[in-house]
Coordinates of C-alpha atoms in Angstrom, one line a residue:
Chain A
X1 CA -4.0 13.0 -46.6
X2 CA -2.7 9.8 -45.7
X3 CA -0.9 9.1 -42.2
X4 CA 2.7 8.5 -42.2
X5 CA 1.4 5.3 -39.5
X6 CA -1.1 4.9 -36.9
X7 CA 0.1 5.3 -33.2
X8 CA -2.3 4.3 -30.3
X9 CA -1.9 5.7 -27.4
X10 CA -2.4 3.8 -24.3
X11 CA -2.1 6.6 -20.9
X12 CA -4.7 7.0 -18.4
X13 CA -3.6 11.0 -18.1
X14 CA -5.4 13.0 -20.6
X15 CA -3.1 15.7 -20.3
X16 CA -0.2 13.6 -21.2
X17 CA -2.3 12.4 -24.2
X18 CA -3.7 15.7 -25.4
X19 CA -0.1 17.0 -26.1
X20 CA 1.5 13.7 -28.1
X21 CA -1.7 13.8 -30.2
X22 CA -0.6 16.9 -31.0
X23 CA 2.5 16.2 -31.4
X24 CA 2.3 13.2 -33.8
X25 CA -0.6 14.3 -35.8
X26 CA 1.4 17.5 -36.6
X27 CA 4.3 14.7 -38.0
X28 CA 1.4 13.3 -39.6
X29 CA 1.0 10.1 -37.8
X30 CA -2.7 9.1 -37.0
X31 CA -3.4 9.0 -33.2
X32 CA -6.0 7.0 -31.3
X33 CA -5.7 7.2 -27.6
X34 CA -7.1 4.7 -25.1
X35 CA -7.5 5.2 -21.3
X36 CA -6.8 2.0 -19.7
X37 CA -5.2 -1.2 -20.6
X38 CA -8.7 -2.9 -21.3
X39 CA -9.8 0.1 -23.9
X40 CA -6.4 -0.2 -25.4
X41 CA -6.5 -4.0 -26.0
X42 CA -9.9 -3.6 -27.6
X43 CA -8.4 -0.9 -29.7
X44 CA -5.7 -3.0 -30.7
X45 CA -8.0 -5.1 -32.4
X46 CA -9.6 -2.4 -33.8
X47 CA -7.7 0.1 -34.8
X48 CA -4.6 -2.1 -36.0
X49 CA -1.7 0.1 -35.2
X50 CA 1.6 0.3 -36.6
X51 CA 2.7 1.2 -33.5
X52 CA 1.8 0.6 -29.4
X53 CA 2.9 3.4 -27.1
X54 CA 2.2 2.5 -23.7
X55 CA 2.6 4.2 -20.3
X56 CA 2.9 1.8 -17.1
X57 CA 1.1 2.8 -14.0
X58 CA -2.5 2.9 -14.9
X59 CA -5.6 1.4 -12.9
X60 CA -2.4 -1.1 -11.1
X61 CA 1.0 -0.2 -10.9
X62 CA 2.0 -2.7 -13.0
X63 CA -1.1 -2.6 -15.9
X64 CA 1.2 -1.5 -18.7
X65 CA 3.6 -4.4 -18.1
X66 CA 0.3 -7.0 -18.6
X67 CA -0.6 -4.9 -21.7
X68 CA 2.7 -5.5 -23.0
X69 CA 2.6 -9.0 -22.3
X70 CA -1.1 -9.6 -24.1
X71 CA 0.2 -7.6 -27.0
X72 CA 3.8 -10.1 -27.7
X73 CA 1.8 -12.9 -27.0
X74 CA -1.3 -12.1 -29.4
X75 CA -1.4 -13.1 -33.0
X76 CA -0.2 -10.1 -34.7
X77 CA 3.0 -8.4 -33.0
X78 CA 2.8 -4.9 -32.8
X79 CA 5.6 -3.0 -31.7
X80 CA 5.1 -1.4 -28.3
X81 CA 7.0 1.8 -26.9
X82 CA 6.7 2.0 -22.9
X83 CA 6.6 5.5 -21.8
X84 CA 6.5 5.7 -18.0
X85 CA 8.2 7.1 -15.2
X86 CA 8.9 4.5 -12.8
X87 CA 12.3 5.0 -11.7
X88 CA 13.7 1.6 -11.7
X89 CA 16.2 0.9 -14.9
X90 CA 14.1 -1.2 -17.7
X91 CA 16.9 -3.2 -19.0
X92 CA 18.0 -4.6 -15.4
X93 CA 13.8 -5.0 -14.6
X94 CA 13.2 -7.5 -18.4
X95 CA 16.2 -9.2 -17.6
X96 CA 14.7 -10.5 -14.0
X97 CA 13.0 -13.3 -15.3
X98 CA 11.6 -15.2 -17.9
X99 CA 8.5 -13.7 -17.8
X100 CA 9.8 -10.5 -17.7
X101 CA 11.6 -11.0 -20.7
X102 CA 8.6 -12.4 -23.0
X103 CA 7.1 -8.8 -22.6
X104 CA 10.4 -6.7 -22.6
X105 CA 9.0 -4.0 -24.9
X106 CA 10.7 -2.6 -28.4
X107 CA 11.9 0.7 -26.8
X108 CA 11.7 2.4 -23.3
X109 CA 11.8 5.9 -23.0
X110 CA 11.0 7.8 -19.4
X111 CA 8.6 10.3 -18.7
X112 CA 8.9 13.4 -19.8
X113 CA 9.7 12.2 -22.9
X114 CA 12.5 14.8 -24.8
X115 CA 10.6 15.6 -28.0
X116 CA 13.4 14.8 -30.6
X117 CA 14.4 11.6 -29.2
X118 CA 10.7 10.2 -28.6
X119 CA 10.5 10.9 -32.5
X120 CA 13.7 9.3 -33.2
X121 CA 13.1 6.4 -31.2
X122 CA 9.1 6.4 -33.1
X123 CA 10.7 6.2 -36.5
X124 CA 13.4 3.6 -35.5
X125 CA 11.0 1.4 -34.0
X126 CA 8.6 1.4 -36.7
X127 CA 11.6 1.2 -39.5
X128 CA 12.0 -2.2 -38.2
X129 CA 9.5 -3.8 -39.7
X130 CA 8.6 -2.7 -43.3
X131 CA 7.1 -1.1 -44.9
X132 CA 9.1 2.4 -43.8
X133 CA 6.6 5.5 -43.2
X134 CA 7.3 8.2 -45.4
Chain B
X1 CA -0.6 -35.5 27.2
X2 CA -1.1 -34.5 23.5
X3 CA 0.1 -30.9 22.6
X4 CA -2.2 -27.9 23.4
X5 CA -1.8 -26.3 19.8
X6 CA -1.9 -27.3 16.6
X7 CA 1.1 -24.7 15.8
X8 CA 3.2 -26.8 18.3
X9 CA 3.5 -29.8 16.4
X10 CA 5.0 -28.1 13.7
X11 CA 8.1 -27.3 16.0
X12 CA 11.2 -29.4 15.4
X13 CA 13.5 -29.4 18.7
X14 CA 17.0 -30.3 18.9
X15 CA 18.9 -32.2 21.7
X16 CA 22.5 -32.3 22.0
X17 CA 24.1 -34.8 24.5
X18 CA 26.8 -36.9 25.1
X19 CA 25.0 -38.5 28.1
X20 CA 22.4 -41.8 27.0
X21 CA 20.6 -41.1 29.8
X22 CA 19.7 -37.4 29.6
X23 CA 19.2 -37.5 25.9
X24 CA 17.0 -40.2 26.2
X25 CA 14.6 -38.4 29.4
X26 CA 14.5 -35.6 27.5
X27 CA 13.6 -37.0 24.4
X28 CA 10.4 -38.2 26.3
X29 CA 10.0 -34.9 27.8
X30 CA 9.6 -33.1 24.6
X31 CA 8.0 -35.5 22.9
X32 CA 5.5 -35.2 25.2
X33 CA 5.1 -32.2 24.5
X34 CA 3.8 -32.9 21.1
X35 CA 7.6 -31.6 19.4
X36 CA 9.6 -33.4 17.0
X37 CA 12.7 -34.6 18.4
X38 CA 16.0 -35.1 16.8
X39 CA 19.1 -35.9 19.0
X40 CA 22.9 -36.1 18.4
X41 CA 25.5 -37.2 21.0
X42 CA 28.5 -34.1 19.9
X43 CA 28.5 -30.6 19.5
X44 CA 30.1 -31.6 15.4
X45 CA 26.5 -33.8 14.8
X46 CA 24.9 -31.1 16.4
X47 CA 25.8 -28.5 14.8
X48 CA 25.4 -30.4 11.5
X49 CA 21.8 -31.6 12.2
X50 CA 20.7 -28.0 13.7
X51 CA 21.7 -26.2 10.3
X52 CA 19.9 -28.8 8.3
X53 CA 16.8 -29.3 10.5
X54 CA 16.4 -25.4 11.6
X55 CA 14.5 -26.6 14.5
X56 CA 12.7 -23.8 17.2
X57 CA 14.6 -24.6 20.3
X58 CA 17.8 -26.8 20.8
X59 CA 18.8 -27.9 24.4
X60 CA 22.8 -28.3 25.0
X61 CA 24.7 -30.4 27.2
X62 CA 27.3 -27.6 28.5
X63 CA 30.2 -30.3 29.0
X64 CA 30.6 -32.7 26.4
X65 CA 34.1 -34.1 24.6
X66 CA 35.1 -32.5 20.9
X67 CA 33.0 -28.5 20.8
X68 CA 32.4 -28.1 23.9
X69 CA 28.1 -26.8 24.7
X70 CA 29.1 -22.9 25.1
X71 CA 30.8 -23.1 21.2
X72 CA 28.2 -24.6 20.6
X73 CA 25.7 -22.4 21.4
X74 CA 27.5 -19.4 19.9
X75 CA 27.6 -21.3 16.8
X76 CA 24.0 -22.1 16.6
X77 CA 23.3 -18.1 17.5
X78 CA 25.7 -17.1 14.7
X79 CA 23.7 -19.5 12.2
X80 CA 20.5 -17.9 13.4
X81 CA 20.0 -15.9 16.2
X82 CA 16.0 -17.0 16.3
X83 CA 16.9 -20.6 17.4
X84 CA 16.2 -20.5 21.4
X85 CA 19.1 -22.3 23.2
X86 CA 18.2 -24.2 26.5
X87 CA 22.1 -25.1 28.6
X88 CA 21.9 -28.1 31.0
X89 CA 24.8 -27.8 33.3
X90 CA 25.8 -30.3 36.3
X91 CA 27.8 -27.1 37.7
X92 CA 25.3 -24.5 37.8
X93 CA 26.8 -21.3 38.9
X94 CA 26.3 -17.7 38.5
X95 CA 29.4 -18.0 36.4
X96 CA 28.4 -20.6 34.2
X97 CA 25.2 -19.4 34.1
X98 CA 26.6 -15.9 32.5
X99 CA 28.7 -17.4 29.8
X100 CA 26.3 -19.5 28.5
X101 CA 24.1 -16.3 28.4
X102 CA 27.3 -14.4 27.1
X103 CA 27.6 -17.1 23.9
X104 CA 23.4 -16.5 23.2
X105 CA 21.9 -19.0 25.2
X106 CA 18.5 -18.2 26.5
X107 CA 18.7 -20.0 29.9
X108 CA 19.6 -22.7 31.4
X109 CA 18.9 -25.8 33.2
X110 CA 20.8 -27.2 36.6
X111 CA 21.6 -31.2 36.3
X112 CA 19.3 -33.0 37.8
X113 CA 16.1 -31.0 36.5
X114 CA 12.4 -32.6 37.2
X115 CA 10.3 -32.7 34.0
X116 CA 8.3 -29.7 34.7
X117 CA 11.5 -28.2 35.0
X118 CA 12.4 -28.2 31.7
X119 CA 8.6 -27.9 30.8
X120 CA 8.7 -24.6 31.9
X121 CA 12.0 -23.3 30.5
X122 CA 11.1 -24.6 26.7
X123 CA 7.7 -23.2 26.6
X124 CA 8.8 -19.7 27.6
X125 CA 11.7 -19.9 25.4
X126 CA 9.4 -20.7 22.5
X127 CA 6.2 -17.9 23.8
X128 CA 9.5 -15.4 23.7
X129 CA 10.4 -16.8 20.2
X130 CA 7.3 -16.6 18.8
X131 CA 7.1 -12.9 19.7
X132 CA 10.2 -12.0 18.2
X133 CA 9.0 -13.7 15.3
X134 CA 5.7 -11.6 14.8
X135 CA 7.0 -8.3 15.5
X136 CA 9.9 -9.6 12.9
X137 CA 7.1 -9.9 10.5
X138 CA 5.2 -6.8 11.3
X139 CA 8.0 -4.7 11.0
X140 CA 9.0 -6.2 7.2
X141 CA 5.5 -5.5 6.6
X142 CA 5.6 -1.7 7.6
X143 CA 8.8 -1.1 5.6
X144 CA 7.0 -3.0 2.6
X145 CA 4.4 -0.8 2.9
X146 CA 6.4 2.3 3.9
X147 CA 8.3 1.8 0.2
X148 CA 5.1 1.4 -1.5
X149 CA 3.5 4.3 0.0
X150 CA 6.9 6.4 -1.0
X151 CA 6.5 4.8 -4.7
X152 CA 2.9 6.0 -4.9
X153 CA 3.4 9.3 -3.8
X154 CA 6.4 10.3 -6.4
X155 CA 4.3 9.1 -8.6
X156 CA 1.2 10.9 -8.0
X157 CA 3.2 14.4 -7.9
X158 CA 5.5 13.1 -11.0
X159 CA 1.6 12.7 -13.4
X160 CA 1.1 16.5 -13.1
X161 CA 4.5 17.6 -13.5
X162 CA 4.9 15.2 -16.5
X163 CA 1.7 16.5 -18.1
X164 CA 3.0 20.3 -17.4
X165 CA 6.3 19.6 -19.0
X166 CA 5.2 17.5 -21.9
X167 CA 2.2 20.5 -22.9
X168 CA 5.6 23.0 -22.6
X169 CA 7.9 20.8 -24.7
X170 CA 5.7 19.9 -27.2
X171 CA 4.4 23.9 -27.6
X172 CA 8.1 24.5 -28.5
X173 CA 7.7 22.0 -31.1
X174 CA 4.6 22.9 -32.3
X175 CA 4.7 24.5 -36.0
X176 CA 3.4 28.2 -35.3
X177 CA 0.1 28.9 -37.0
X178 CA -3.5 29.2 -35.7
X179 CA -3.5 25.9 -34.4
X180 CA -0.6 26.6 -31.8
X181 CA -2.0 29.9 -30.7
X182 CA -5.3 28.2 -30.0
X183 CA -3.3 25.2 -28.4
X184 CA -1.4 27.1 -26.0
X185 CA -4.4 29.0 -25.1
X186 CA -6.2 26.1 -24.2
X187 CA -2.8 23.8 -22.5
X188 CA -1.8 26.8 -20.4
X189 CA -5.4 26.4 -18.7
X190 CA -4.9 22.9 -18.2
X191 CA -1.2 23.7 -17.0
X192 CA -2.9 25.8 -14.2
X193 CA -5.1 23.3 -13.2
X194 CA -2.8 20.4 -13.3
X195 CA 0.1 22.8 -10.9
X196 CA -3.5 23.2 -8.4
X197 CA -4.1 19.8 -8.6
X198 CA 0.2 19.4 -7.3
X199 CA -0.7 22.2 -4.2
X200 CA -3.5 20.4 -3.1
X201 CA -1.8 16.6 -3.6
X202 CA 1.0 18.4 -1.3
X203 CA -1.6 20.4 1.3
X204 CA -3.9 17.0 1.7
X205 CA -0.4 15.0 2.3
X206 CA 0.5 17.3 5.2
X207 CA -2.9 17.2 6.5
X208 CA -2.6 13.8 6.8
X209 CA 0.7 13.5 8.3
X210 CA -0.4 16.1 10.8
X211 CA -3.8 14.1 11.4
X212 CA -1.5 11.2 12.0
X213 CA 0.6 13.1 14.2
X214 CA -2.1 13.7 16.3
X215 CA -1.7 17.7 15.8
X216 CA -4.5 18.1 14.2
X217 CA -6.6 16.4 16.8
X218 CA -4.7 17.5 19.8
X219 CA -7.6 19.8 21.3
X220 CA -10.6 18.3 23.0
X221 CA -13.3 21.3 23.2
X222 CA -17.2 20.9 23.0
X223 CA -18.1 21.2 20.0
X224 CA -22.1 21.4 18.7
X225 CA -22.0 19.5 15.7
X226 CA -25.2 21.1 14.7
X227 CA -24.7 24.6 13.7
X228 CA -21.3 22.8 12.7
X229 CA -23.5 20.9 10.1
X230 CA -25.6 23.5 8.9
X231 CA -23.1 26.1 8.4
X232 CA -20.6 23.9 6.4
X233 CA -24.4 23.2 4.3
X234 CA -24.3 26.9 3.4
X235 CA -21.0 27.2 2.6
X236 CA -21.3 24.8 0.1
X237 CA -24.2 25.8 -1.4
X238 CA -22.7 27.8 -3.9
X239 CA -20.4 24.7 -5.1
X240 CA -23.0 22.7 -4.9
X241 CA -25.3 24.9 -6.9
X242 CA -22.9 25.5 -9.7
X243 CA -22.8 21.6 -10.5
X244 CA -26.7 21.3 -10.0
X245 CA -26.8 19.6 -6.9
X246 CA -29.6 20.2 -4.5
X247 CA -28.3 20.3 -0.6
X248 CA -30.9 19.4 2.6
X249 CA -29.6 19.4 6.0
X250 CA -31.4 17.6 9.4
X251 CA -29.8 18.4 12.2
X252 CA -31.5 18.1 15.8
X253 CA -32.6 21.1 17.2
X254 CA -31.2 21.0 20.7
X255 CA -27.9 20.4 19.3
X256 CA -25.2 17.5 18.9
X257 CA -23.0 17.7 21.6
X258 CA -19.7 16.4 20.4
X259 CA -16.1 16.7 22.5
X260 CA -13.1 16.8 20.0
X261 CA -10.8 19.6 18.0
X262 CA -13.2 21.9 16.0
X263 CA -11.6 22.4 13.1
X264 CA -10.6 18.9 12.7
X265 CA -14.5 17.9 12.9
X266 CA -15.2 21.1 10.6
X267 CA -12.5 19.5 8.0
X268 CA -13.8 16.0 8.4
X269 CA -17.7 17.0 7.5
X270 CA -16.5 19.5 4.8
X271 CA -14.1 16.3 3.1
X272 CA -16.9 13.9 3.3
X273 CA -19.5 17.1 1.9
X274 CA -17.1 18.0 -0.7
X275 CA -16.9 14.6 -2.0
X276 CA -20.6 14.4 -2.1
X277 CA -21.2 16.8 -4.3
X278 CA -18.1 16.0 -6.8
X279 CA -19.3 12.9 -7.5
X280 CA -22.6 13.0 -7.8
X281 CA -25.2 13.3 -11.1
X282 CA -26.4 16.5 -12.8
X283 CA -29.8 17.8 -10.9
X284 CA -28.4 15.4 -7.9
X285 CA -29.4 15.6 -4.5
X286 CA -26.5 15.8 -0.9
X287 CA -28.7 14.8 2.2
X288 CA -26.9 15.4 5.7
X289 CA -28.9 13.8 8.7
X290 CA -27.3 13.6 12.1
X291 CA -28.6 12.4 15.4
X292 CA -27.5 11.1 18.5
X293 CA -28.6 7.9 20.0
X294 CA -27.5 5.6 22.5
X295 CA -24.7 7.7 23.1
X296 CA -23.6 8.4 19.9
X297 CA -23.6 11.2 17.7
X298 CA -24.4 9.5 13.9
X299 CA -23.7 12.0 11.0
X300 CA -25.4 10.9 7.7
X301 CA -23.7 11.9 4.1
X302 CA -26.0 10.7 1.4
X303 CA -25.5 11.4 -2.4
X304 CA -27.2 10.2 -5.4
X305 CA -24.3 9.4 -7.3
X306 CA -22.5 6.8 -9.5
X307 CA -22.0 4.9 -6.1
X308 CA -18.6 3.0 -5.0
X309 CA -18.5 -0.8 -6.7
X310 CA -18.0 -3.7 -4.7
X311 CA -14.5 -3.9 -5.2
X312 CA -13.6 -0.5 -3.5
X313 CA -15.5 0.0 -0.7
X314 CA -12.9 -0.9 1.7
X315 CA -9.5 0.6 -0.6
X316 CA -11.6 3.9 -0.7
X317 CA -10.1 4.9 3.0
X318 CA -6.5 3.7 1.7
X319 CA -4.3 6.6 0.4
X320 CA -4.5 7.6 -3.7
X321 CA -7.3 5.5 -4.3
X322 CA -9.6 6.9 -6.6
X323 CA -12.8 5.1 -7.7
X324 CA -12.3 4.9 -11.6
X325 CA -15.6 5.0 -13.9
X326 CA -17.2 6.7 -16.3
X327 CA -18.8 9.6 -13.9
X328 CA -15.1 10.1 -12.1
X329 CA -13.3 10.5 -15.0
X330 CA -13.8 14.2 -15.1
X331 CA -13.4 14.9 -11.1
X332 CA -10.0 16.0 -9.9
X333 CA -8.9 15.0 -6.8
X334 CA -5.9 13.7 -4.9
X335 CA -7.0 10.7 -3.4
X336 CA -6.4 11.8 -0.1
X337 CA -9.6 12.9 1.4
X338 CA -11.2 10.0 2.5
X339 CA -7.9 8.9 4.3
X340 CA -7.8 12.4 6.5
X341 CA -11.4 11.6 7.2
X342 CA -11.2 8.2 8.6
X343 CA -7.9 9.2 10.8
X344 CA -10.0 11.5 12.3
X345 CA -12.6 9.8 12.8
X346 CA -10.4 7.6 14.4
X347 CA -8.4 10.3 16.4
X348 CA -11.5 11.3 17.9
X349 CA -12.9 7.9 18.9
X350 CA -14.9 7.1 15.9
X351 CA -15.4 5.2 13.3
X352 CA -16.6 5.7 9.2
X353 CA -18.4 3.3 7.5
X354 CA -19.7 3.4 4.0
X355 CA -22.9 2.0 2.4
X356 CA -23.4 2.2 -1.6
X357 CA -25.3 1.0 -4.3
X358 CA -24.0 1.3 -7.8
X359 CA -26.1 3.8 -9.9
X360 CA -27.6 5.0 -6.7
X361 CA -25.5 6.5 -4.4
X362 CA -23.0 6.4 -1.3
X363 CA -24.0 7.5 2.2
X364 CA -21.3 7.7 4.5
X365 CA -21.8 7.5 8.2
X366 CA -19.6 8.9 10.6
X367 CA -20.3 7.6 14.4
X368 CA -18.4 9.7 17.1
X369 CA -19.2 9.4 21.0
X370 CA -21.4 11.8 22.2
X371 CA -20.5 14.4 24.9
X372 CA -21.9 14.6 27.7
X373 CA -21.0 16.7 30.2
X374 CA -20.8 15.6 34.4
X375 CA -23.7 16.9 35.9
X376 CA -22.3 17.1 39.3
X377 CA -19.5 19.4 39.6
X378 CA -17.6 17.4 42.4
X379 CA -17.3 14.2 40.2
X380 CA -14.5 14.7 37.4
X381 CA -14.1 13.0 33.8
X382 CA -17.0 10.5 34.3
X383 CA -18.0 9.8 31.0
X384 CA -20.5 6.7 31.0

């Protein structure tokens, strides 16, 4: 069977990972998970997802926020979901600086994610730019 | 003379006078002292040239026409309280004296002042500046770190409680069929392990608070580190069994007389065991050697593990750092073990150090002041 879209999943927990694999593959997305930034860069090029999701605090407490950066300033964007739970509002933290803003990601969502709306947000995301799963 | 210190020269200083004659001697006076001088004859150009030159010090003239010195030392406090203020006063009374202090001057100077005079007064206005200054510093850096540490910690009881909520909400989700009864048998393990993992962050945290306290220390018994040593050995030996490793133990035979809080000590060899025997290899070996010379007592932990890299030999004692690499991937552990450890250590007079060779191993090495008891009975607490 074909997959709807391939999702990789950058999160150093590998509880946290175990249960959105699940999740997505039982929507039929394909799911490759990385543990670190670094592994999830070199599956980038790899893998070529439709789709980045990708927590924050990793190795350093900012290593998702140099991911994102890497990934909107590499040669084929990729949309990229950050999924973390640092407190601070995302908005009000892109809109610091300059820098900031270059690596704002496509969608935020806080950790937990609710189910329904991290599948929402998915499809939204990846309607953006064509061609539309399923 | 040219200026004792390097920092010195640096140091802007300010002199406001309506008086030639003063401005001008002490002009000389402090440059002398290896400042740079700037001087204005009102309290208006004062002012003006103190809140663009932000100097260290500024000396005042208390009488002068226009702002009179005491405004204009309450001025310069109210732009920043930092800037020392030295009042020169033909009139000096107690009086005088106590509003200028009143307005945030730091002393003054009676008219007519010798060099050394003034000498005296500046430096210790600046020593006393300078201290103010550091602890200033030191305290922005404690509440820096005091956030950080608060940012770490929600964050290392927020991963488990993430993981246990996502494995919840997602089984909810989950199409029923074989695949979610076999999923949920398997999550709900790793939904007990993860809630463990949540006590023990919570039980090592207090620990350490209490080790900090100095609670946990608090009691200074003899201790013989010996049978200490060897009985923590067989403990362990089941733990250590179960993951393959092999456990020797070398302890002297007359003992290792120790003076601390026993279970502090027993928690400090147990962490540093423990540790030893999670990260080490498959058929691995945990050697514990301890002996006292020149009046110390030197407790050996050797493994034959992955070993600590370079880079995190000295962040392994901070708190939540976890060495990250293939072999420690699988390891659970709160990050807070190695912290208790050295605060002990510390507590008790001691010190940890750590020696490690990637692919070989870590020995740790815990050095704690030997006891030894007064031989003479009429001579009290005369520990050489």
């Amino acid at each position: 069977m074909a997959v709807a879209a391939t999702v990789l999943l950058i999160d150093d927990d590998e509880d946290f990972c175990a249960s959105i694999r699940s999740l997505l593959e039982a929507e039929g997305y394909g799911v490759v998970t990385a543990a670190s930034g670094k592994e999830g860069l070199r599956k980038l090029a790899e893998v070529h997802p439709d789709v980045v999701l990708l927590d924050v605090m990793m190795e350093s407490t900012t290593e998702g926020y140099a991911v994102s950066g890497a990934i909107k300033v590499g040669a084929v964007p990729v949309p990229v979901i950050m999924i973390s739970s640092v407190e601070y509002g995302p908005a009000e933290l892109f809109a610091r600086s300059e820098e900031m803003e270059m690596i704002r990601p496509d969608a935020y969502l806080t950790k937990p994610v609710d189910v329904a709306k991290f599948l929402d947000t998915l499809k939204v995301v990846l309607a953006r730019r064509a061609p539309v799963p399923k | 003379m040219i200026s004792e210190d390097g920092v010195r020269d640096q140091e802007t200083v300010v002199v406001i006078d309506d008086d030639y004659a003063m401005r001008l001697s002490c002009h000389q006076i402090l440059a002398k002292m290896g400042f740079r001088v700037e001087e204005f004859e009102d309290g208006a150009r004062g002012l003006e040239g103190v809140s663009r030159l932000k100097p260290s010090l500024v000396v005042v003239d208390l009488k002068m026409p226009g702002i009179g010195g005491l405004e204009v030392v309450a001025r310069i406090h109210k732009l920043d309280p930092e800037i020392i203020t030295v009042v020169i006063t033909g009139f000096a009374t107690i009086g005088t004296a106590v509003d200028a202090m009143k307005s945030g001057a730091y002393d003054f100077v009676p008219k007519p002042f010798s060099p050394d005079e003034l000498r005296v007064i500046v430096n210790r206005g600046l020593e006393r500046r300078r201290l103010r200054l550091d602890s200033k510093r030191h305290e922005q850096e404690r509440e820096l770190m005091r956030r950080r540490f608060v940012t770490f910690v929600s964050h290392q009881l927020r991963t488990p409680l993430v993981a246990v909520h996502q494995y919840l909400d997602v089984l909810k989700h989950l199409p029923e069929g074989p695949d979610a009864v076999e999923k949920r048998a398997e999550w709900m393990e790793r939904c007990l392990v993860r809630t463990d993992e949540m006590q023990q962050l919570i039980k090592d945290w207090l620990t350490l608070a209490e080790v900090e306290g100095g609670a946990l220390t608090r009691e200074r018994v003899a201790v013989d580190a010996a049978p200490l040593l060897s009985g923590l050995v067989d403990r362990l030996s089941t733990m250590a069994a179960e993951a393959g490793v092999t456990m020797t133990c070398q302890v002297p035979e007359d003992g290792l007389p120790l003076l601390g809080d026993a279970a502090a000590l027993s928690m400090l060899f147990e962490n540093l065991l423990v540790n030893a025997i999670k990260y080490n290899r498959a058929e691995g070996r945990v050697a514990v050697t301890a002996e006292g010379r020149d009046g110390e007592a030197v407790v050996s932990v050797a493994d034959t593990g992955i070993g600590i890299p370079e880079e995190y030999r000295d962040a392994v004692f901070d708190e939540f750092v976890r060495v990250k690499g293939e072999g420690a991937k699988k390891t659970t552990g709160t990050g807070l073990g190695l912290p208790i450890c050295k605060r002990i250590a510390g507590e008790l007079g001691g010190v940890i150090e750590l020696e490690s060779h990637v692919g070989v191993g870590t020995t740790f090495r815990v050095r704690l002041p030997l006891h030894r008891p007064v031989q003479t009975a009429a001579t009290a607490g005369g520990d050489a």
